Amino acid sequence: MTKRVAVIGAGVSGLSCIKCCLDEDLEPTCFERSDDFGGLWKFTEDSKDRTTRVYRSLVTNVCKEMSCYSDFPFQEDFPNFMSHAKFWDYLQEFSEHFDLLKYIQFKTTVCSVTKCPDFSETGQWDVVTETEGKQNRAVFDAVMVCTGHFLNPHLPLGSFPGVHKFQGQILHSQEYRTPEAFQGKRVLVIGLGNTGGDIAVELSRTAAQVFLSTRTGAWVYSRSSVGGYPRNMMSTRRCNNLIAQVVPSCFLNWIQDRQMNKRFNHENYGLSITKGKKKKAIVNDELPSCILCGTITVKTSVKEFTETSAVFEDGTVEANIDIVIFTTGYTFSFPFLEEPLKSLCTKKMFLYKRVFPPNLQKMTFAIIGLISLTGSILAATELQARWATRVFKGLCKIPPAQKLMAEVVRKQHLIKRGVIKDTSQDKLNYISYMDELAACIGARPNILFLFLKDPRLAWQVFFGPCTPYQYRLVGPGKWDGARNAILTQWDRTMKPLKTRTVADSPQPASMSHYFKVWGAPILCASLLLIGKSLLFKSV
């Protein structure tokens, strides 16, 4: 009998889960509370439904080749970094190509997910949903939760004395869509993440003045790298990942500091990371220019508010503030779950490989997409879904609940004693995490074997960008088009850029020329490093 799987949420993660269920001959039913798919990528003009959506000007931070479904590349003429509308078009193409929409029940809210009385034997779940005021109940063999990070706005008003007597307008970034209503206003943006940087930059074109308050500072990356190539494709590479594992972190941090300050000196711009604070980075091409032009003023954290002013920790005061926008993130919750499962699912570091709760006798419940990575979330959620569906079918095994819970208890004790830190808020290394999941399903590429079998492909896999197609080369879910997708990924990258041909323009030395000169020495050194790394792991 075909197993039935409930998928909660039809965003990027939910679409991955529907497809992966179909790939494993499972029967998915997806419940989506809104009237369309795409989750936060479906733009709306207002925030009346209190659902988190993208703002109108949003542009992706991860380029198309690094953030696509692993067996469905973007069209070659799509820009490398795209507007939310273009990205939603891609989701629509993906959904229609694999015929996913017929498995989604729109305008349906999940009210509760509870274990069936015979759960210890069957692993089944009782799911209660509500559609237009009518409740329905159904039994499913497995559940995949894809509700993501961005559920409830985190508005820490209690941390800002005097905020309740502030006479201006207070918003959370969830409510922000367009800049027109801020024309001529003096705006304070609190929080320097990707959203805070984006909103501050956009408002700097219409507001009278924008103040950007940050407690910690941040490294500010551009979307483009050396030569104008997408930064993700230049930095997220297996060779770089290997170097990071064998070279002392203090040396790597020193190099990073020097490289980041070459573009502009972060200390001069008020953006340097406060000593003792955890390093973080944002992607913003325009923020330095706005600071340079004076349309954005960077400030320290807010000490307190008066009726019309903000007083900062360094003693400075900015008067006549009209609007305060908190870009202070979100909290996530699972109101449809019962305890103790609800509490365990909110503690990311206690989920087995960030997917499975540790306390279940039957592993028929998975959290998909509740992760922070140094790379594409989309690619990771797809791999999570591929693994989870194979666990549901019994094709992949994971440790028993007793062992997983013992590990949870051990970590809790170590955190209380200060031996280890709670890493729930840390970003996981993209390649390491992807390889870890891929190894669970047998889809991790064997680099040494690949160099012997297909040197041209191996070169691109190891020295080129770690694109999602690499996890379709071998194992379950192998895609015949993966090799070609990897070998042509730079063609798709350059296609939307080369829209003007210049006759008789001088041609720089080709990349293949450099490969011929330096290829053999680099290859030998890399193979030695790989062998050394494997040797240490086996000891």
Tab-separated table of N, CA, C and O in Angstrom, residues 174-272:
chain	number	residue	atom	x	y	z
A	174	GLN	N	8.207	42.949	8.544
A	174	GLN	CA	7.176	42.116	7.925
A	174	GLN	C	6.107	42.958	7.243
A	174	GLN	O	5.523	42.547	6.237
A	175	GLU	N	5.875	44.145	7.771
A	175	GLU	CA	4.834	45.024	7.227
A	175	GLU	C	5.319	45.854	6.047
A	175	GLU	O	4.516	46.514	5.381
A	176	TYR	N	6.616	45.842	5.781
A	176	TYR	CA	7.173	46.702	4.736
A	176	TYR	C	6.997	46.070	3.359
A	176	TYR	O	7.299	44.894	3.158
A	177	ARG	N	6.520	46.865	2.416
A	177	ARG	CA	6.378	46.401	1.031
A	177	ARG	C	7.024	47.378	0.044
A	177	ARG	O	7.811	46.985	-0.810
A	178	THR	N	6.659	48.665	0.157
A	178	THR	CA	7.122	49.666	-0.809
A	178	THR	C	7.516	50.944	-0.072
A	178	THR	O	7.075	51.188	1.058
A	179	PRO	N	8.330	51.815	-0.707
A	179	PRO	CA	8.860	52.996	-0.012
A	179	PRO	C	8.022	54.260	-0.116
A	179	PRO	O	8.364	55.274	0.508
A	180	GLU	N	6.942	54.254	-0.879
A	180	GLU	CA	6.238	55.508	-1.171
A	180	GLU	C	5.734	56.220	0.091
A	180	GLU	O	5.768	57.459	0.185
A	181	ALA	N	5.265	55.459	1.073
A	181	ALA	CA	4.681	56.071	2.273
A	181	ALA	C	5.721	56.746	3.156
A	181	ALA	O	5.367	57.452	4.116
A	182	PHE	N	7.003	56.598	2.844
A	182	PHE	CA	8.069	57.144	3.681
A	182	PHE	C	8.683	58.414	3.077
A	182	PHE	O	9.700	58.901	3.544
A	183	GLN	N	8.046	58.942	2.041
A	183	GLN	CA	8.550	60.137	1.366
A	183	GLN	C	8.737	61.293	2.346
A	183	GLN	O	7.823	61.681	3.079
A	184	GLY	N	9.960	61.836	2.387
A	184	GLY	CA	10.235	63.005	3.207
A	184	GLY	C	10.317	62.747	4.702
A	184	GLY	O	10.430	63.701	5.486
A	185	LYS	N	10.286	61.487	5.137
A	185	LYS	CA	10.306	61.162	6.564
A	185	LYS	C	11.739	60.927	7.058
A	185	LYS	O	12.646	60.626	6.277
A	186	ARG	N	11.899	61.081	8.367
A	186	ARG	CA	13.158	60.708	9.022
A	186	ARG	C	12.933	59.324	9.638
A	186	ARG	O	12.102	59.162	10.543
A	187	VAL	N	13.677	58.350	9.117
A	187	VAL	CA	13.396	56.946	9.433
A	187	VAL	C	14.584	56.325	10.153
A	187	VAL	O	15.738	56.502	9.745
A	188	LEU	N	14.282	55.597	11.225
A	188	LEU	CA	15.293	54.828	11.947
A	188	LEU	C	15.046	53.349	11.693
A	188	LEU	O	13.959	52.835	12.000
A	189	VAL	N	16.046	52.676	11.132
A	189	VAL	CA	15.974	51.226	10.900
A	189	VAL	C	16.835	50.553	11.960
A	189	VAL	O	18.033	50.847	12.091
A	190	ILE	N	16.240	49.650	12.726
A	190	ILE	CA	16.960	48.961	13.800
A	190	ILE	C	17.249	47.530	13.375
A	190	ILE	O	16.341	46.743	13.124
A	191	GLY	N	18.537	47.195	13.271
A	191	GLY	CA	18.949	45.844	12.895
A	191	GLY	C	19.658	45.842	11.552
A	191	GLY	O	19.121	46.331	10.555
A	192	LEU	N	20.884	45.296	11.544
A	192	LEU	CA	21.660	45.248	10.308
A	192	LEU	C	21.824	43.799	9.859
A	192	LEU	O	22.838	43.163	10.082
A	193	GLY	N	20.764	43.297	9.251
A	193	GLY	CA	20.837	42.031	8.540
A	193	GLY	C	20.612	42.322	7.074
A	193	GLY	O	20.643	43.477	6.638
A	194	ASN	N	20.374	41.294	6.290
A	194	ASN	CA	20.102	41.514	4.865
A	194	ASN	C	18.873	42.390	4.666
A	194	ASN	O	18.870	43.299	3.821
A	195	THR	N	17.826	42.133	5.455
A	195	THR	CA	16.597	42.918	5.311
A	195	THR	C	16.820	44.361	5.746
A	195	THR	O	16.396	45.303	5.062
A	196	GLY	N	17.491	44.554	6.874
A	196	GLY	CA	17.745	45.906	7.349
A	196	GLY	C	18.549	46.718	6.352
A	196	GLY	O	18.252	47.893	6.099
A	197	GLY	N	19.579	46.097	5.763
A	197	GLY	CA	20.377	46.792	4.758
A	197	GLY	C	19.573	47.144	3.525
A	197	GLY	O	19.663	48.265	2.994
A	198	ASP	N	18.759	46.192	3.053
A	198	ASP	CA	17.934	46.432	1.859
A	198	ASP	C	16.947	47.574	2.066
A	198	ASP	O	16.808	48.471	1.222
A	199	ILE	N	16.232	47.534	3.195
A	199	ILE	CA	15.207	48.545	3.453
A	199	ILE	C	15.841	49.923	3.633
A	199	ILE	O	15.345	50.930	3.113
A	200	ALA	N	16.954	49.975	4.343
A	200	ALA	CA	17.635	51.260	4.544
A	200	ALA	C	18.064	51.860	3.208
A	200	ALA	O	17.888	53.065	2.966
A	201	VAL	N	18.625	51.036	2.332
A	201	VAL	CA	19.079	51.520	1.028
A	201	VAL	C	17.904	52.017	0.197
A	201	VAL	O	17.960	53.097	-0.409
A	202	GLU	N	16.818	51.248	0.172
A	202	GLU	CA	15.678	51.669	-0.639
A	202	GLU	C	15.061	52.964	-0.108
A	202	GLU	O	14.724	53.868	-0.880
A	203	LEU	N	14.929	53.064	1.210
A	203	LEU	CA	14.322	54.262	1.782
A	203	LEU	C	15.211	55.487	1.629
A	203	LEU	O	14.727	56.615	1.635
A	204	SER	N	16.515	55.278	1.482
A	204	SER	CA	17.429	56.420	1.340
A	204	SER	C	17.139	57.236	0.085
A	204	SER	O	17.560	58.387	-0.021
A	205	ARG	N	16.407	56.656	-0.864
A	205	ARG	CA	16.078	57.363	-2.111
A	205	ARG	C	14.830	58.224	-1.970
A	205	ARG	O	14.575	59.083	-2.816
A	206	THR	N	14.012	57.966	-0.932
A	206	THR	CA	12.750	58.698	-0.784
A	206	THR	C	12.645	59.436	0.546
A	206	THR	O	12.053	60.518	0.608
A	207	ALA	N	13.218	58.871	1.599
A	207	ALA	CA	13.114	59.497	2.918
A	207	ALA	C	14.012	60.732	3.003
A	207	ALA	O	14.976	60.872	2.245
A	208	ALA	N	13.712	61.606	3.942
A	208	ALA	CA	14.558	62.787	4.165
A	208	ALA	C	15.915	62.360	4.699
A	208	ALA	O	16.946	62.923	4.322
A	209	GLN	N	15.923	61.368	5.598
A	209	GLN	CA	17.166	60.830	6.140
A	209	GLN	C	16.885	59.450	6.730
A	209	GLN	O	15.821	59.227	7.318
A	210	VAL	N	17.838	58.549	6.564
A	210	VAL	CA	17.725	57.202	7.127
A	210	VAL	C	18.865	56.993	8.110
A	210	VAL	O	20.033	57.265	7.798
A	211	PHE	N	18.515	56.506	9.298
A	211	PHE	CA	19.502	56.121	10.307
A	211	PHE	C	19.448	54.603	10.451
A	211	PHE	O	18.366	54.029	10.569
A	212	LEU	N	20.600	53.973	10.437
A	212	LEU	CA	20.683	52.516	10.517
A	212	LEU	C	21.414	52.139	11.805
A	212	LEU	O	22.612	52.404	11.951
A	213	SER	N	20.691	51.550	12.734
A	213	SER	CA	21.247	51.222	14.041
A	213	SER	C	21.667	49.756	14.100
A	213	SER	O	20.893	48.861	13.744
A	214	THR	N	22.893	49.508	14.565
A	214	THR	CA	23.396	48.141	14.687
A	214	THR	C	24.180	47.962	15.980
A	214	THR	O	24.977	48.830	16.354
A	215	ARG	N	23.956	46.849	16.653
A	215	ARG	CA	24.704	46.550	17.884
A	215	ARG	C	26.074	45.959	17.572
A	215	ARG	O	27.037	46.169	18.291
A	216	THR	N	26.142	45.180	16.476
A	216	THR	CA	27.345	44.368	16.247
A	216	THR	C	28.161	44.766	15.031
A	216	THR	O	29.346	44.458	14.960
A	217	GLY	N	27.535	45.432	14.045
A	217	GLY	CA	28.208	45.648	12.770
A	217	GLY	C	28.126	44.387	11.920
A	217	GLY	O	27.563	43.365	12.333
A	218	ALA	N	28.697	44.449	10.729
A	218	ALA	CA	28.641	43.291	9.828
A	218	ALA	C	29.609	43.485	8.673
A	218	ALA	O	29.898	44.609	8.263
A	219	TRP	N	30.115	42.383	8.157
A	219	TRP	CA	30.831	42.416	6.885
A	219	TRP	C	29.794	42.612	5.785
A	219	TRP	O	28.751	41.967	5.777
A	220	VAL	N	30.083	43.465	4.844
A	220	VAL	CA	29.156	43.728	3.741
A	220	VAL	C	29.764	43.192	2.448
A	220	VAL	O	30.774	43.698	1.960
A	221	TYR	N	29.136	42.153	1.917
A	221	TYR	CA	29.586	41.544	0.667
A	221	TYR	C	28.833	42.147	-0.514
A	221	TYR	O	27.673	42.555	-0.392
A	222	SER	N	29.484	42.136	-1.649
A	222	SER	CA	28.819	42.460	-2.909
A	222	SER	C	28.357	41.164	-3.568
A	222	SER	O	28.891	40.089	-3.283
A	223	ARG	N	27.370	41.252	-4.436
A	223	ARG	CA	26.935	40.053	-5.157
A	223	ARG	C	27.979	39.594	-6.173
A	223	ARG	O	28.023	38.419	-6.532
A	224	SER	N	28.795	40.515	-6.636
A	224	SER	CA	29.810	40.156	-7.617
A	224	SER	C	31.163	40.017	-6.939
A	224	SER	O	31.429	40.636	-5.907
A	225	SER	N	32.021	39.201	-7.547
A	225	SER	CA	33.345	38.939	-7.009
A	225	SER	C	34.395	39.431	-7.996
A	225	SER	O	34.097	40.235	-8.894
A	226	VAL	N	35.612	38.941	-7.861
A	226	VAL	CA	36.704	39.310	-8.756
A	226	VAL	C	36.312	39.001	-10.200
A	226	VAL	O	35.825	37.912	-10.507
A	227	GLY	N	36.498	39.952	-11.077
A	227	GLY	CA	36.145	39.756	-12.477
A	227	GLY	C	34.675	39.947	-12.765
A	227	GLY	O	34.232	39.802	-13.909
A	228	GLY	N	33.878	40.269	-11.723
A	228	GLY	CA	32.451	40.472	-11.926
A	228	GLY	C	31.633	39.204	-11.898
A	228	GLY	O	30.430	39.233	-12.171
A	229	TYR	N	32.251	38.079	-11.557
A	229	TYR	CA	31.514	36.808	-11.493
A	229	TYR	C	30.708	36.737	-10.196
A	229	TYR	O	31.074	37.357	-9.192
A	230	PRO	N	29.604	35.979	-10.190
A	230	PRO	CA	28.812	35.850	-8.961
A	230	PRO	C	29.670	35.347	-7.805
A	230	PRO	O	30.375	34.356	-7.938
A	231	ARG	N	29.589	36.052	-6.686
A	231	ARG	CA	30.447	35.726	-5.553
A	231	ARG	C	30.241	34.299	-5.069
A	231	ARG	O	31.201	33.604	-4.712
A	232	ASN	N	28.980	33.844	-5.027
A	232	ASN	CA	28.707	32.485	-4.541
A	232	ASN	C	29.470	31.434	-5.344
A	232	ASN	O	29.981	30.467	-4.790
A	233	MET	N	29.549	31.648	-6.653
A	233	MET	CA	30.189	30.648	-7.505
A	233	MET	C	31.703	30.670	-7.366
A	233	MET	O	32.373	29.669	-7.641
A	234	MET	N	32.239	31.787	-6.940
A	234	MET	CA	33.687	31.879	-6.768
A	234	MET	C	34.137	31.383	-5.398
A	234	MET	O	35.260	30.894	-5.243
A	235	SER	N	33.282	31.499	-4.402
A	235	SER	CA	33.700	31.174	-3.031
A	235	SER	C	33.245	29.797	-2.559
A	235	SER	O	33.976	29.129	-1.807
A	236	THR	N	32.056	29.362	-2.977
A	236	THR	CA	31.517	28.091	-2.484
A	236	THR	C	32.027	26.948	-3.350
A	236	THR	O	31.369	26.496	-4.299
A	237	ARG	N	33.233	26.489	-3.033
A	237	ARG	CA	33.906	25.455	-3.818
A	237	ARG	C	34.528	24.427	-2.874
A	237	ARG	O	34.979	24.757	-1.770
A	238	ARG	N	34.586	23.199	-3.344
A	238	ARG	CA	35.136	22.132	-2.505
A	238	ARG	C	36.610	22.369	-2.174
A	238	ARG	O	37.054	22.074	-1.061
A	239	CYS	N	37.352	22.892	-3.120
A	239	CYS	CA	38.773	23.148	-2.856
A	239	CYS	C	38.925	24.181	-1.744
A	239	CYS	O	39.778	24.031	-0.851
A	240	ASN	N	38.083	25.227	-1.757
A	240	ASN	CA	38.128	26.228	-0.695
A	240	ASN	C	37.713	25.629	0.643
A	240	ASN	O	38.274	25.966	1.698
A	241	ASN	N	36.718	24.750	0.590
A	241	ASN	CA	36.235	24.124	1.820
A	241	ASN	C	37.316	23.251	2.452
A	241	ASN	O	37.480	23.212	3.670
A	242	LEU	N	38.061	22.550	1.608
A	242	LEU	CA	39.145	21.708	2.103
A	242	LEU	C	40.253	22.554	2.728
A	242	LEU	O	40.777	22.227	3.800
A	243	ILE	N	40.590	23.643	2.060
A	243	ILE	CA	41.615	24.540	2.603
A	243	ILE	C	41.190	25.075	3.965
A	243	ILE	O	41.992	25.149	4.906
A	244	ALA	N	39.904	25.419	4.095
A	244	ALA	CA	39.397	25.954	5.365
A	244	ALA	C	39.484	24.931	6.488
A	244	ALA	O	39.571	25.293	7.668
A	245	GLN	N	39.460	23.646	6.131
A	245	GLN	CA	39.526	22.601	7.147
A	245	GLN	C	40.946	22.325	7.622
A	245	GLN	O	41.143	21.858	8.753
A	246	VAL	N	41.944	22.624	6.789
A	246	VAL	CA	43.326	22.281	7.144
A	246	VAL	C	44.168	23.494	7.536
A	246	VAL	O	45.197	23.346	8.186
A	247	VAL	N	43.719	24.689	7.161
A	247	VAL	CA	44.465	25.907	7.494
A	247	VAL	C	43.922	26.470	8.807
A	247	VAL	O	42.706	26.490	9.024
A	248	PRO	N	44.765	26.924	9.714
A	248	PRO	CA	44.305	27.494	10.993
A	248	PRO	C	43.292	28.615	10.787
A	248	PRO	O	43.458	29.474	9.925
A	249	SER	N	42.240	28.593	11.609
A	249	SER	CA	41.159	29.568	11.448
A	249	SER	C	41.632	30.996	11.673
A	249	SER	O	41.128	31.929	11.042
A	250	CYS	N	42.619	31.182	12.566
A	250	CYS	CA	43.104	32.545	12.818
A	250	CYS	C	43.734	33.145	11.567
A	250	CYS	O	43.584	34.345	11.289
A	251	PHE	N	44.425	32.305	10.795
A	251	PHE	CA	45.038	32.770	9.554
A	251	PHE	C	43.968	33.087	8.510
A	251	PHE	O	44.039	34.106	7.816
A	252	LEU	N	42.951	32.226	8.418
A	252	LEU	CA	41.861	32.460	7.467
A	252	LEU	C	41.103	33.742	7.821
A	252	LEU	O	40.714	34.509	6.938
A	253	ASN	N	40.872	33.961	9.124
A	253	ASN	CA	40.173	35.179	9.552
A	253	ASN	C	40.982	36.422	9.209
A	253	ASN	O	40.426	37.453	8.822
A	254	TRP	N	42.308	36.334	9.357
A	254	TRP	CA	43.173	37.460	9.019
A	254	TRP	C	43.078	37.788	7.527
A	254	TRP	O	42.975	38.951	7.132
A	255	ILE	N	43.082	36.736	6.700
A	255	ILE	CA	42.953	36.940	5.254
A	255	ILE	C	41.601	37.552	4.919
A	255	ILE	O	41.498	38.481	4.114
A	256	GLN	N	40.539	37.015	5.554
A	256	GLN	CA	39.197	37.533	5.290
A	256	GLN	C	39.094	39.005	5.666
A	256	GLN	O	38.517	39.811	4.926
A	257	ASP	N	39.641	39.352	6.818
A	257	ASP	CA	39.591	40.748	7.248
A	257	ASP	C	40.257	41.667	6.228
A	257	ASP	O	39.729	42.739	5.895
A	258	ARG	N	41.406	41.259	5.725
A	258	ARG	CA	42.117	42.076	4.748
A	258	ARG	C	41.328	42.181	3.441
A	258	ARG	O	41.238	43.257	2.842
A	259	GLN	N	40.757	41.059	2.983
A	259	GLN	CA	39.999	41.067	1.731
A	259	GLN	C	38.749	41.931	1.844
A	259	GLN	O	38.426	42.695	0.930
A	260	MET	N	38.028	41.809	2.968
A	260	MET	CA	36.791	42.562	3.123
A	260	MET	C	37.051	44.061	3.179
A	260	MET	O	36.260	44.860	2.673
A	261	ASN	N	38.150	44.456	3.783
A	261	ASN	CA	38.445	45.888	3.901
A	261	ASN	C	39.119	46.471	2.667
A	261	ASN	O	39.359	47.680	2.610
A	262	LYS	N	39.448	45.612	1.684
A	262	LYS	CA	39.988	46.131	0.425
A	262	LYS	C	38.920	46.892	-0.351
A	262	LYS	O	39.201	47.914	-0.979
A	263	ARG	N	37.719	46.406	-0.337
A	263	ARG	CA	36.628	47.076	-1.060
A	263	ARG	C	36.329	48.421	-0.409
A	263	ARG	O	36.220	49.446	-1.075
A	264	PHE	N	36.176	48.421	0.905
A	264	PHE	CA	36.060	49.660	1.682
A	264	PHE	C	36.365	49.324	3.132
A	264	PHE	O	36.113	48.209	3.588
A	265	ASN	N	36.916	50.276	3.832
A	265	ASN	CA	37.278	50.070	5.227
A	265	ASN	C	36.025	50.111	6.094
A	265	ASN	O	35.403	51.172	6.261
A	266	HIS	N	35.659	48.967	6.642
A	266	HIS	CA	34.414	48.865	7.396
A	266	HIS	C	34.411	49.761	8.638
A	266	HIS	O	33.355	50.287	9.017
A	267	GLU	N	35.573	49.955	9.249
A	267	GLU	CA	35.632	50.793	10.443
A	267	GLU	C	35.321	52.239	10.093
A	267	GLU	O	34.590	52.934	10.822
A	268	ASN	N	35.831	52.709	8.962
A	268	ASN	CA	35.557	54.083	8.544
A	268	ASN	C	34.079	54.319	8.276
A	268	ASN	O	33.581	55.447	8.408
A	269	TYR	N	33.372	53.266	7.888
A	269	TYR	CA	31.958	53.382	7.537
A	269	TYR	C	31.037	53.037	8.714
A	269	TYR	O	29.822	52.964	8.546
A	270	GLY	N	31.627	52.781	9.882
A	270	GLY	CA	30.811	52.453	11.055
A	270	GLY	C	30.232	51.056	11.034
A	270	GLY	O	29.289	50.762	11.781
A	271	LEU	N	30.798	50.175	10.219
A	271	LEU	CA	30.229	48.843	10.046
A	271	LEU	C	31.098	47.723	10.623
A	271	LEU	O	30.707	46.558	10.573
A	272	SER	N	32.263	48.074	11.147
A	272	SER	CA	33.158	47.027	11.659
A	272	SER	C	32.484	46.269	12.801
A	272	SER	O	31.693	46.831	13.569
